[in-house]
Short mmCIF file of C-alpha atoms and ligand atoms in Angstrom, two decimals:
data_model
loop_
_atom_site.label_atom_id
_atom_site.label_comp_id
_atom_site.label_asym_id
_atom_site.label_seq_id
_atom_site.Cartn_x
_atom_site.Cartn_y
_atom_site.Cartn_z
CA MET W 1 -14.39 2.50 47.24
CA ARG W 2 -11.64 -0.07 47.70
CA LEU W 3 -10.38 -1.31 44.34
CA VAL W 4 -7.84 -3.86 43.15
CA VAL W 5 -6.36 -3.50 39.65
CA PHE W 6 -4.60 -6.55 38.18
CA GLY W 7 -1.79 -5.66 35.76
CA ALA W 8 0.40 -2.56 36.22
CA GLY W 9 1.07 -2.08 32.49
CA TYR W 10 0.02 0.80 30.22
CA VAL W 11 -3.68 0.30 30.94
CA GLY W 12 -3.65 -0.90 34.56
CA LEU W 13 -1.17 1.67 35.78
CA VAL W 14 -3.06 4.58 34.24
CA THR W 15 -6.48 3.25 35.28
CA GLY W 16 -5.45 2.42 38.85
CA THR W 17 -3.65 5.72 39.33
CA GLY W 18 -6.54 7.66 37.79
CA LEU W 19 -9.05 5.93 40.06
CA SER W 20 -6.93 6.71 43.12
CA ASP W 21 -6.81 10.35 42.01
CA LEU W 22 -10.63 10.33 42.03
CA GLY W 23 -10.41 9.47 45.74
CA HIS W 24 -10.57 5.68 45.75
CA GLU W 25 -8.22 3.41 47.71
CA VAL W 26 -6.40 1.39 45.04
CA LEU W 27 -4.12 -1.63 45.12
CA LEU W 28 -2.22 -2.26 41.88
CA TYR W 29 -1.21 -5.92 41.69
CA ASP W 30 1.27 -7.35 39.18
CA ILE W 31 3.12 -10.67 38.92
CA ASP W 32 6.29 -8.87 37.79
CA PRO W 33 8.32 -8.23 40.99
CA ASP W 34 10.75 -5.81 39.26
CA ARG W 35 7.89 -3.64 38.07
CA ILE W 36 6.35 -3.52 41.55
CA ALA W 37 9.73 -2.87 43.22
CA LYS W 38 10.32 0.07 40.86
CA LEU W 39 6.89 1.53 41.58
CA ASN W 40 7.37 1.16 45.34
CA ASP W 41 10.70 2.93 44.87
CA GLY W 42 8.97 5.90 43.24
CA ARG W 43 10.15 4.97 39.71
CA VAL W 44 7.74 4.68 36.76
CA PRO W 45 8.37 1.60 34.58
CA ILE W 46 6.83 3.10 31.40
CA TYR W 47 7.02 6.48 29.69
CA GLU W 48 3.61 8.16 29.69
CA PRO W 49 3.37 11.96 29.92
CA GLY W 50 1.97 13.18 33.25
CA LEU W 51 1.79 9.72 34.81
CA GLY W 52 4.79 10.03 37.14
CA ASP W 53 3.47 13.11 38.95
CA LEU W 54 0.05 11.54 39.31
CA ILE W 55 1.48 8.33 40.78
CA HIS W 56 3.68 10.19 43.24
CA ARG W 57 0.85 12.45 44.40
CA ASN W 58 -1.46 9.52 45.13
CA GLN W 59 1.31 7.43 46.70
CA ARG W 60 2.04 10.34 49.04
CA GLY W 61 -1.69 10.65 49.72
CA GLY W 62 -1.71 7.01 50.87
CA ARG W 63 -4.42 5.96 48.37
CA LEU W 64 -2.25 4.09 45.87
CA HIS W 65 -0.40 0.86 46.70
CA PHE W 66 1.64 -1.62 44.65
CA ALA W 67 2.07 -5.30 45.50
CA THR W 68 2.72 -8.80 44.19
CA GLU W 69 0.40 -10.24 46.86
CA ILE W 70 -3.17 -9.28 47.77
CA PRO W 71 -3.05 -8.23 51.43
CA ALA W 72 -5.97 -9.19 53.66
CA SER W 73 -6.94 -5.50 53.79
CA PHE W 74 -7.98 -5.67 50.11
CA ALA W 75 -9.85 -9.00 50.27
CA ASP W 76 -13.04 -6.98 50.86
CA ALA W 77 -12.63 -4.81 47.74
CA ASP W 78 -15.72 -3.34 46.06
CA ALA W 79 -14.36 -4.05 42.60
CA TYR W 80 -11.55 -6.00 40.91
CA PHE W 81 -10.23 -4.69 37.58
CA ILE W 82 -8.57 -7.04 35.09
CA ALA W 83 -6.04 -5.11 32.98
CA VAL W 84 -3.56 -7.82 32.01
CA GLY W 85 -2.28 -8.50 28.49
CA THR W 86 -4.22 -10.49 25.88
CA PRO W 87 -1.51 -11.11 23.26
CA PRO W 88 -2.19 -12.91 19.98
CA GLY W 89 -1.79 -16.68 19.89
CA PRO W 90 -0.39 -18.45 16.80
CA ASP W 91 -3.69 -18.14 14.85
CA GLY W 92 -4.21 -14.47 15.78
CA ALA W 93 -6.86 -15.28 18.43
CA ALA W 94 -6.39 -13.58 21.83
CA ASP W 95 -4.50 -15.56 24.47
CA LEU W 96 -6.69 -15.35 27.57
CA SER W 97 -4.45 -17.27 29.98
CA ALA W 98 -3.51 -14.18 32.04
CA VAL W 99 -7.17 -13.09 32.27
CA MET W 100 -8.19 -16.54 33.50
CA ALA W 101 -5.29 -16.69 35.96
CA VAL W 102 -6.50 -13.41 37.46
CA ALA W 103 -10.07 -14.76 37.65
CA ASP W 104 -8.74 -17.71 39.68
CA THR W 105 -6.92 -15.36 42.05
CA ILE W 106 -10.04 -13.23 42.55
CA ALA W 107 -12.16 -16.32 43.24
CA LYS W 108 -9.66 -17.30 45.96
CA VAL W 109 -9.22 -13.94 47.68
CA ALA W 110 -12.62 -12.17 47.55
CA THR W 111 -14.44 -12.15 50.88
CA ARG W 112 -17.41 -9.93 50.00
CA LYS W 113 -19.82 -9.33 47.13
CA ALA W 114 -18.08 -7.33 44.39
CA VAL W 115 -17.92 -6.63 40.66
CA VAL W 116 -15.12 -7.88 38.43
CA VAL W 117 -14.43 -5.33 35.69
CA VAL W 118 -12.73 -6.62 32.54
CA LYS W 119 -10.70 -3.77 31.02
CA SER W 120 -8.45 -6.00 28.92
CA THR W 121 -9.44 -6.31 25.27
CA VAL W 122 -11.13 -9.70 25.05
CA PRO W 123 -13.16 -11.65 22.46
CA VAL W 124 -16.93 -11.76 22.64
CA GLY W 125 -18.03 -14.24 25.29
CA THR W 126 -14.97 -13.84 27.53
CA CYS W 127 -16.86 -12.08 30.32
CA ASP W 128 -19.29 -15.00 30.37
CA ALA W 129 -16.34 -17.42 30.51
CA VAL W 130 -14.79 -15.43 33.39
CA GLN W 131 -18.17 -15.48 35.16
CA ALA W 132 -18.22 -19.29 34.88
CA ARG W 133 -14.64 -19.46 36.13
CA LEU W 134 -15.67 -17.51 39.27
CA ALA W 135 -18.37 -20.04 40.13
CA GLY W 136 -16.25 -21.52 42.95
CA ALA W 137 -15.84 -18.19 44.79
CA LYS W 138 -17.11 -17.94 48.38
CA VAL W 139 -19.02 -14.74 47.58
CA SER W 140 -21.17 -13.38 44.74
CA LEU W 141 -19.08 -11.75 42.00
CA GLU W 142 -20.58 -10.17 38.85
CA VAL W 143 -18.41 -9.75 35.77
CA VAL W 144 -18.74 -6.49 33.85
CA SER W 145 -17.14 -5.56 30.53
CA ASN W 146 -15.57 -2.08 30.51
CA PRO W 147 -13.09 -1.98 27.61
CA GLU W 148 -10.30 0.57 27.66
CA PHE W 149 -9.90 3.12 24.86
CA LEU W 150 -6.92 5.13 26.11
CA LYS W 151 -4.23 6.15 23.63
CA GLU W 152 -0.62 5.70 24.72
CA GLY W 153 0.98 9.13 24.86
CA ASP W 154 -2.37 10.73 25.85
CA ALA W 155 -3.42 8.10 28.35
CA VAL W 156 -3.71 10.33 31.43
CA SER W 157 -5.90 12.89 29.72
CA ASP W 158 -7.89 10.08 28.08
CA PHE W 159 -8.60 8.65 31.54
CA PHE W 160 -9.97 11.93 32.91
CA LYS W 161 -11.63 13.10 29.67
CA PRO W 162 -12.62 10.00 27.71
CA ASP W 163 -14.58 10.32 24.45
CA ARG W 164 -16.85 7.69 25.94
CA VAL W 165 -16.99 4.95 28.55
CA VAL W 166 -18.56 1.64 27.52
CA VAL W 167 -20.05 -0.63 30.16
CA GLY W 168 -21.51 -4.06 29.45
CA ALA W 169 -23.34 -5.41 32.49
CA ARG W 170 -26.19 -7.84 33.12
CA SER W 171 -27.65 -6.45 36.36
CA ASP W 172 -28.93 -3.00 37.34
CA GLU W 173 -26.84 -3.20 40.48
CA ALA W 174 -23.58 -3.61 38.54
CA ARG W 175 -24.61 -0.88 36.09
CA GLN W 176 -25.27 1.48 39.02
CA MET W 177 -21.91 0.64 40.58
CA LEU W 178 -20.06 1.56 37.37
CA ARG W 179 -22.18 4.70 36.96
CA GLU W 180 -21.08 5.80 40.45
CA LEU W 181 -17.45 4.94 39.77
CA TYR W 182 -17.36 7.14 36.66
CA ALA W 183 -19.65 9.88 38.03
CA PRO W 184 -16.74 12.27 38.76
CA LEU W 185 -15.88 12.28 35.03
CA GLN W 186 -19.28 13.90 34.37
CA LEU W 187 -20.03 11.91 31.25
CA SER W 188 -23.10 13.40 29.66
CA GLY W 189 -25.68 11.51 27.58
CA GLU W 190 -24.14 9.32 24.90
CA ARG W 191 -20.65 9.38 26.43
CA LEU W 192 -21.66 6.65 28.87
CA VAL W 193 -22.69 3.71 26.71
CA MET W 194 -24.53 1.06 28.74
CA THR W 195 -25.02 -2.27 27.06
CA ASP W 196 -24.65 -6.03 27.55
CA PRO W 197 -21.17 -7.62 27.99
CA ARG W 198 -21.03 -9.23 24.54
CA SER W 199 -21.83 -6.01 22.66
CA SER W 200 -19.37 -4.14 24.85
CA GLU W 201 -16.60 -6.63 24.04
CA LEU W 202 -17.33 -6.30 20.33
CA ILE W 203 -17.38 -2.46 20.46
CA LYS W 204 -13.71 -2.45 21.44
CA TYR W 205 -12.59 -4.64 18.52
CA ALA W 206 -14.91 -2.84 16.10
CA SER W 207 -13.48 0.57 17.09
CA ASN W 208 -9.84 -0.42 16.65
CA THR W 209 -10.50 -2.28 13.43
CA MET W 210 -12.44 0.66 11.96
CA LEU W 211 -9.45 2.94 12.61
CA ALA W 212 -7.00 0.36 11.25
CA ILE W 213 -9.10 0.02 8.08
CA ARG W 214 -8.85 3.78 7.44
CA ILE W 215 -5.08 3.72 7.84
CA SER W 216 -4.66 0.65 5.66
CA PHE W 217 -6.85 2.11 2.92
CA MET W 218 -4.84 5.35 2.89
CA ASN W 219 -1.63 3.31 2.78
CA GLU W 220 -2.91 1.38 -0.22
CA LEU W 221 -3.83 4.68 -1.88
CA SER W 222 -0.33 6.00 -1.15
CA ARG W 223 1.07 3.07 -3.12
CA LEU W 224 -1.31 3.91 -5.93
CA CYS W 225 -0.03 7.50 -5.77
CA HIS W 226 3.52 6.23 -6.33
CA ALA W 227 2.31 4.26 -9.34
CA THR W 228 0.23 7.04 -10.89
CA GLY W 229 1.88 10.34 -9.89
CA ALA W 230 -1.06 11.48 -7.71
CA ASP W 231 -0.26 13.09 -4.33
CA ILE W 232 -1.51 11.54 -1.08
CA HIS W 233 -1.63 14.92 0.73
CA ALA W 234 -4.10 16.26 -1.83
CA VAL W 235 -6.10 13.04 -1.73
CA ARG W 236 -6.28 13.15 2.08
CA LEU W 237 -7.44 16.76 2.10
CA GLY W 238 -9.97 16.23 -0.65
CA VAL W 239 -11.40 13.13 1.02
CA GLY W 240 -11.17 14.29 4.64
CA THR W 241 -13.05 17.55 4.11
CA ASP W 242 -16.17 15.49 3.40
CA SER W 243 -17.91 15.84 6.77
CA ARG W 244 -19.28 12.29 6.47
CA ILE W 245 -15.70 10.99 6.37
CA GLY W 246 -13.79 13.42 8.61
CA LYS W 247 -10.08 14.18 8.74
CA LYS W 248 -8.76 11.81 11.37
CA PHE W 249 -6.81 8.60 10.74
CA LEU W 250 -6.26 9.44 7.07
CA TYR W 251 -2.47 9.71 7.17
CA ALA W 252 -0.41 7.42 5.00
CA GLY W 253 2.75 6.16 6.63
CA PRO W 254 4.84 3.10 7.44
CA GLY W 255 1.82 1.06 8.57
CA TYR W 256 0.10 0.92 11.95
CA GLY W 257 1.83 -0.67 14.94
CA GLY W 258 1.57 -0.83 18.71
CA SER W 259 0.14 -3.39 21.05
CA CYS W 260 -3.48 -2.86 19.96
CA PHE W 261 -4.29 -2.38 16.27
CA PRO W 262 -2.28 -5.30 14.82
CA LYS W 263 -3.42 -7.69 17.54
CA ASP W 264 -7.05 -6.55 17.69
CA VAL W 265 -7.63 -6.64 13.93
CA GLN W 266 -6.29 -10.20 13.84
CA ALA W 267 -8.27 -11.23 16.93
CA LEU W 268 -11.49 -9.89 15.37
CA ALA W 269 -10.79 -11.78 12.14
CA ALA W 270 -10.11 -14.94 14.20
CA LEU W 271 -13.36 -14.43 16.13
CA GLY W 272 -15.18 -14.19 12.79
CA ARG W 273 -13.62 -17.44 11.57
CA GLU W 274 -14.49 -19.24 14.82
CA ASN W 275 -18.10 -18.17 14.37
CA GLY W 276 -18.34 -18.98 10.67
CA VAL W 277 -18.39 -15.32 9.59
CA GLN W 278 -15.48 -14.32 7.40
CA LEU W 279 -14.58 -10.68 8.15
CA LYS W 280 -12.98 -9.95 4.80
CA VAL W 281 -12.49 -6.21 5.38
CA ALA W 282 -10.66 -6.79 8.66
CA GLU W 283 -8.49 -9.48 7.07
CA ALA W 284 -7.66 -7.15 4.18
CA ALA W 285 -6.75 -4.31 6.58
CA HIS W 286 -4.24 -6.62 8.26
CA GLN W 287 -2.79 -7.83 4.96
CA ALA W 288 -2.50 -4.25 3.63
CA ASN W 289 -0.60 -3.33 6.79
CA GLU W 290 1.85 -6.18 6.29
CA ASP W 291 2.23 -5.11 2.64
CA GLN W 292 3.01 -1.53 3.66
CA ALA W 293 5.98 -2.70 5.74
CA VAL W 294 7.31 -4.64 2.73
CA PHE W 295 6.67 -1.63 0.49
CA LEU W 296 8.64 0.66 2.83
CA ALA W 297 11.62 -1.69 2.88
CA GLN W 298 11.53 -1.82 -0.93
CA LEU W 299 11.28 1.99 -1.12
CA VAL W 300 14.42 2.35 1.01
CA ASP W 301 16.18 -0.34 -1.03
CA LYS W 302 15.27 1.43 -4.27
CA ALA W 303 16.27 4.89 -3.00
CA LEU W 304 19.71 3.54 -2.08
CA GLU W 305 20.03 1.27 -5.14
CA GLY W 306 20.40 -1.65 -2.72
CA VAL W 307 21.03 -1.53 1.01
CA MET W 308 23.65 -4.30 1.23
CA GLY W 309 26.71 -2.89 3.00
CA LYS W 310 25.06 0.51 3.60
CA GLN W 311 24.53 2.22 6.95
CA ILE W 312 21.02 3.51 7.60
CA THR W 313 19.72 5.68 10.45
CA LEU W 314 16.22 5.38 11.86
CA TRP W 315 14.74 8.35 13.70
CA GLY W 316 11.77 7.18 15.75
CA LEU W 317 11.68 3.67 17.19
CA ALA W 318 8.44 3.84 19.21
CA PHE W 319 5.25 2.94 17.34
CA LYS W 320 3.98 6.49 17.86
CA PRO W 321 5.21 9.71 19.54
CA GLU W 322 5.07 10.26 23.31
CA THR W 323 5.48 6.61 24.25
CA ASP W 324 8.39 4.24 24.82
CA ASP W 325 6.37 1.30 23.47
CA VAL W 326 8.02 -0.53 20.54
CA ARG W 327 5.57 -3.45 20.34
CA GLU W 328 4.80 -4.08 16.62
CA SER W 329 6.53 -0.80 15.84
CA PRO W 330 7.20 -0.08 12.14
CA ALA W 331 10.81 0.56 13.20
CA VAL W 332 11.14 -3.02 14.47
CA LYS W 333 9.86 -4.38 11.15
CA LEU W 334 12.01 -2.08 9.03
CA ALA W 335 15.18 -2.63 11.06
CA SER W 336 14.70 -6.42 10.78
CA ALA W 337 14.17 -6.19 7.00
CA LEU W 338 17.21 -3.93 6.50
CA ILE W 339 19.50 -6.10 8.65
CA GLU W 340 18.34 -9.16 6.73
CA ARG W 341 19.30 -7.41 3.48
CA GLY W 342 22.80 -6.73 4.77
CA ALA W 343 22.53 -3.13 6.01
CA THR W 344 23.88 -1.70 9.27
CA VAL W 345 21.15 0.06 11.27
CA ILE W 346 21.63 2.93 13.75
CA GLY W 347 18.69 4.23 15.76
CA HIS W 348 17.51 7.16 17.83
CA ASP W 349 14.31 7.81 19.78
CA PRO W 350 13.60 10.34 22.54
CA GLU W 351 12.19 7.61 24.85
CA ALA W 352 12.07 4.16 23.26
CA GLY W 353 15.82 3.44 22.86
CA PRO W 354 16.10 1.03 25.83
CA ASN W 355 13.04 -0.98 24.74
CA PHE W 356 14.39 -1.16 21.17
CA THR W 357 17.69 -2.46 22.53
CA LYS W 358 15.78 -5.19 24.40
CA VAL W 359 14.56 -6.40 20.98
CA PHE W 360 17.76 -6.04 18.90
CA GLY W 361 20.58 -6.20 21.46
CA SER W 362 23.87 -5.20 19.85
CA LYS W 363 22.48 -5.65 16.30
CA VAL W 364 21.33 -2.01 16.31
CA ALA W 365 23.37 0.78 17.90
CA VAL W 366 20.96 3.21 19.58
CA LYS W 367 22.37 6.68 20.11
CA GLU W 368 21.54 9.14 22.89
CA ARG W 369 21.49 12.15 20.57
CA ASP W 370 19.56 12.35 17.32
CA TYR W 371 22.31 13.94 15.17
CA ASP W 372 24.98 11.55 16.51
CA ALA W 373 22.97 8.69 14.98
CA LEU W 374 23.57 10.18 11.51
CA ASP W 375 27.36 10.08 11.29
CA GLY W 376 28.45 8.12 8.24
CA SER W 377 24.96 6.86 7.26
CA HIS W 378 23.77 6.83 3.64
CA ALA W 379 20.13 7.46 4.53
CA LEU W 380 17.90 8.78 7.29
CA ILE W 381 14.46 7.21 7.69
CA LEU W 382 11.92 9.14 9.78
CA LEU W 383 9.50 6.63 11.30
CA THR W 384 7.87 8.35 14.30
CA GLU W 385 6.70 11.95 14.20
CA TRP W 386 8.09 13.09 17.57
CA ARG W 387 7.94 16.90 17.90
CA SER W 388 11.74 17.09 18.15
CA TYR W 389 12.08 15.70 14.60
CA ARG W 390 9.63 18.11 13.01
CA ALA W 391 11.96 21.00 12.19
CA PRO W 392 15.48 19.58 11.99
CA ASN W 393 18.56 21.37 10.69
CA PHE W 394 18.80 19.82 7.23
CA ALA W 395 22.21 21.39 6.58
CA GLU W 396 23.54 19.60 9.68
CA ILE W 397 21.90 16.36 8.55
CA LYS W 398 23.64 16.77 5.16
CA ARG W 399 26.98 17.40 6.87
CA ARG W 400 26.68 14.21 8.95
CA LEU W 401 25.34 11.83 6.27
CA LYS W 402 27.46 10.29 3.55
CA ALA W 403 26.96 10.46 -0.22
CA SER W 404 26.85 7.18 -2.15
CA ALA W 405 29.96 5.85 -3.93
CA ASP W 406 28.77 7.28 -7.26
CA GLY W 407 28.26 10.74 -5.71
CA MET W 408 24.45 10.57 -5.29
CA PRO W 409 23.42 12.80 -2.33
CA PRO W 410 22.18 11.03 0.81
CA VAL W 411 18.46 10.35 0.96
CA LEU W 412 15.84 11.21 3.58
CA VAL W 413 12.89 8.83 3.62
CA ASP W 414 10.10 10.66 5.40
CA ALA W 415 7.73 7.81 6.27
CA ARG W 416 5.38 10.23 8.09
CA ASN W 417 5.33 12.92 5.39
CA ILE W 418 6.14 15.69 7.89
CA TRP W 419 8.99 17.48 6.08
CA ARG W 420 8.82 19.85 3.13
CA PRO W 421 10.52 18.20 0.18
CA SER W 422 11.70 21.58 -1.14
CA GLU W 423 13.52 22.34 2.12
CA VAL W 424 15.20 18.94 2.16
CA GLN W 425 16.25 19.34 -1.47
CA ARG W 426 17.59 22.89 -0.88
CA ALA W 427 19.98 21.38 1.69
CA GLY W 428 21.41 19.14 -1.05
CA LEU W 429 19.62 15.98 0.07
CA ARG W 430 17.25 13.69 -1.78
CA TYR W 431 13.66 13.43 -0.47
CA GLN W 432 11.36 10.42 -0.50
CA GLY W 433 7.93 10.54 1.11
CA ILE W 434 5.07 8.04 1.19
CA GLY W 435 2.76 8.65 -1.77
CA VAL W 436 4.08 12.19 -2.12
CA SER W 437 4.48 13.58 -5.60
CA LEU W 438 7.75 15.54 -5.51
CA HIS W 439 6.70 17.83 -8.31
CA ARG W 440 3.54 19.03 -6.59
CA ALA W 441 4.71 18.69 -3.00
CA ALA W 442 7.56 21.16 -3.55
CA ASP W 443 4.98 23.90 -4.14
CA ARG W 444 2.61 22.76 -1.47
CA PRO W 445 1.15 25.62 0.64
CA SER W 446 2.01 25.30 4.33
CA GLN W 447 -1.53 24.52 5.50
CA VAL W 448 -1.35 21.32 3.49
CA LEU W 449 1.31 20.05 5.85
CA VAL W 450 0.32 17.71 8.68
N1 LIG P 1 -1.70 -0.34 25.64
C1 LIG P 1 -2.79 0.26 25.15
O1 LIG P 1 -2.72 1.33 24.55
C2 LIG P 1 -4.15 -0.36 25.36
C3 LIG P 1 -5.28 0.42 25.11
C4 LIG P 1 -6.53 -0.15 25.29
C5 LIG P 1 -6.65 -1.47 25.68
N2 LIG P 1 -5.53 -2.21 25.88
C6 LIG P 1 -5.71 -3.62 26.33
O2 LIG P 1 -5.47 -3.67 27.73
C7 LIG P 1 -4.82 -4.90 28.08
C8 LIG P 1 -3.50 -4.60 28.77
O3 LIG P 1 -2.66 -3.93 27.86
P1 LIG P 1 -1.30 -3.22 28.32
O4 LIG P 1 -0.76 -2.52 27.13
O5 LIG P 1 -1.56 -2.45 29.57
O6 LIG P 1 -0.41 -4.49 28.66
P2 LIG P 1 1.03 -4.51 29.35
O7 LIG P 1 1.74 -5.65 28.74
O8 LIG P 1 1.64 -3.15 29.34
O9 LIG P 1 0.71 -4.84 30.89
C9 LIG P 1 0.17 -6.04 31.33
C10 LIG P 1 0.66 -6.26 32.76
O10 LIG P 1 -0.03 -7.38 33.30
C11 LIG P 1 0.86 -8.10 34.13
N3 LIG P 1 0.34 -9.46 34.32
C12 LIG P 1 0.40 -10.52 33.52
N4 LIG P 1 -0.21 -11.57 34.11
C13 LIG P 1 -0.70 -11.15 35.28
C14 LIG P 1 -1.43 -11.77 36.34
N5 LIG P 1 -1.83 -13.02 36.26
N6 LIG P 1 -1.74 -11.02 37.42
C15 LIG P 1 -1.37 -9.73 37.49
N7 LIG P 1 -0.67 -9.11 36.54
C16 LIG P 1 -0.33 -9.81 35.46
C17 LIG P 1 2.18 -8.03 33.37
O11 LIG P 1 3.27 -8.30 34.23
C18 LIG P 1 2.16 -6.58 32.86
O12 LIG P 1 2.76 -5.69 33.77
C19 LIG P 1 -4.70 -5.68 26.78
O13 LIG P 1 -5.80 -6.52 26.63
C20 LIG P 1 -4.72 -4.59 25.72
O14 LIG P 1 -5.19 -5.06 24.48
C21 LIG P 1 -4.28 -1.70 25.74
#
């Protein structure tokens, strides 16, 4: 098939490249000329494991093209994919201007019957609105909802081995087209969910909000652990071994971030309000996430007996490991809070340093090497559980960090609970986890660790 994908970001780039690897002829279109120039130069504008090789292979194979214009050769495409951003507006509702701009472009360029596949995360009713927007097209275009569930950091493998693919279509013809498109992925039985566009749109928001609710609830429990002396690791294990609940997404931490959970939870709550249905659980998940960021800043402040005038190192600036994405990252929130309270912040991340610098400029010095970011700091805060941070040399960390004026050892705030408190303490450092009872955690057996 001949396919056009609008938006060469995290979703569009992976989807378009994946589809070309399945043998389709794909044009990736983006309004950002720098992004397209980089791609045509063989450079990959985002960090996503495995993506570079896949792009280069399909570029060499002549199936994958990048452009800021739709050439006449793609005006007869079989399908147009919309994968542009849907950021939150001031009230939390999704801003659909980019989606609608793409719809207008498709209406202008399409010269044969085709499907328009909405991969962007959009509120219920958007596919119908896009369908109405396409009314002026010269040819028949059917809009299909096909929300994306890829996880940054695992996006390539998620494309080829998705848990499920959801398709919301109104006609059998469109359903059949999407079935054929995804046939090479060999999705058995329930892994291909066929439904109507409105249910499909809601599935995406419901999935992300469900996961966000789990994280927020565990974060609230971690705060209760601090207040009561219970240990969040034990609570997680005890709760997660119930097969009805399961073990995933039960980790307390600095709060969820990224370009999806914060925005989608708020967009779902806004959709509820617009339709006269207050989604109290979704609203509470969002508020609990905001509270966790405040709690973390207070925890650091307390551990250092005030951060004013202190230097603090952050390890992990991306919102999760294996990505360079810092959108809504806990590190962005914490760095802002610490700077506001008068601290100097130094950062390190294996991939996200340049994106973090785009946000903070010279306000945060980002170092190339993890240990170099420690020199002279009073505290190290671990915010992203990159593999390279999992087994650090605590003696070296101690050597580089600085004790407080009254001789208190430097503190490590482990916001992902990945280090053993006893090991940190043996190196002569103080340990602070999230909801971790120091007394019990020191004796924790290794299988209790993440
Ligand atoms: N990032 C994720 O992990 C993820 C996962 C699932 C779903 N989603 C959803 O997918 C959508 C895209 O997310 P993303 O993270 O890939 O966004 P992104 O910001 O990385 O990429 C969006 C791209 O669209 C381009 N663009 C904007 N307007 C355009 C236009 N009119 N025509 C063509 N290109 C245009 C931008 O230049 C940018 O390159 C969002 O709705 C998001 O919620 C994202």
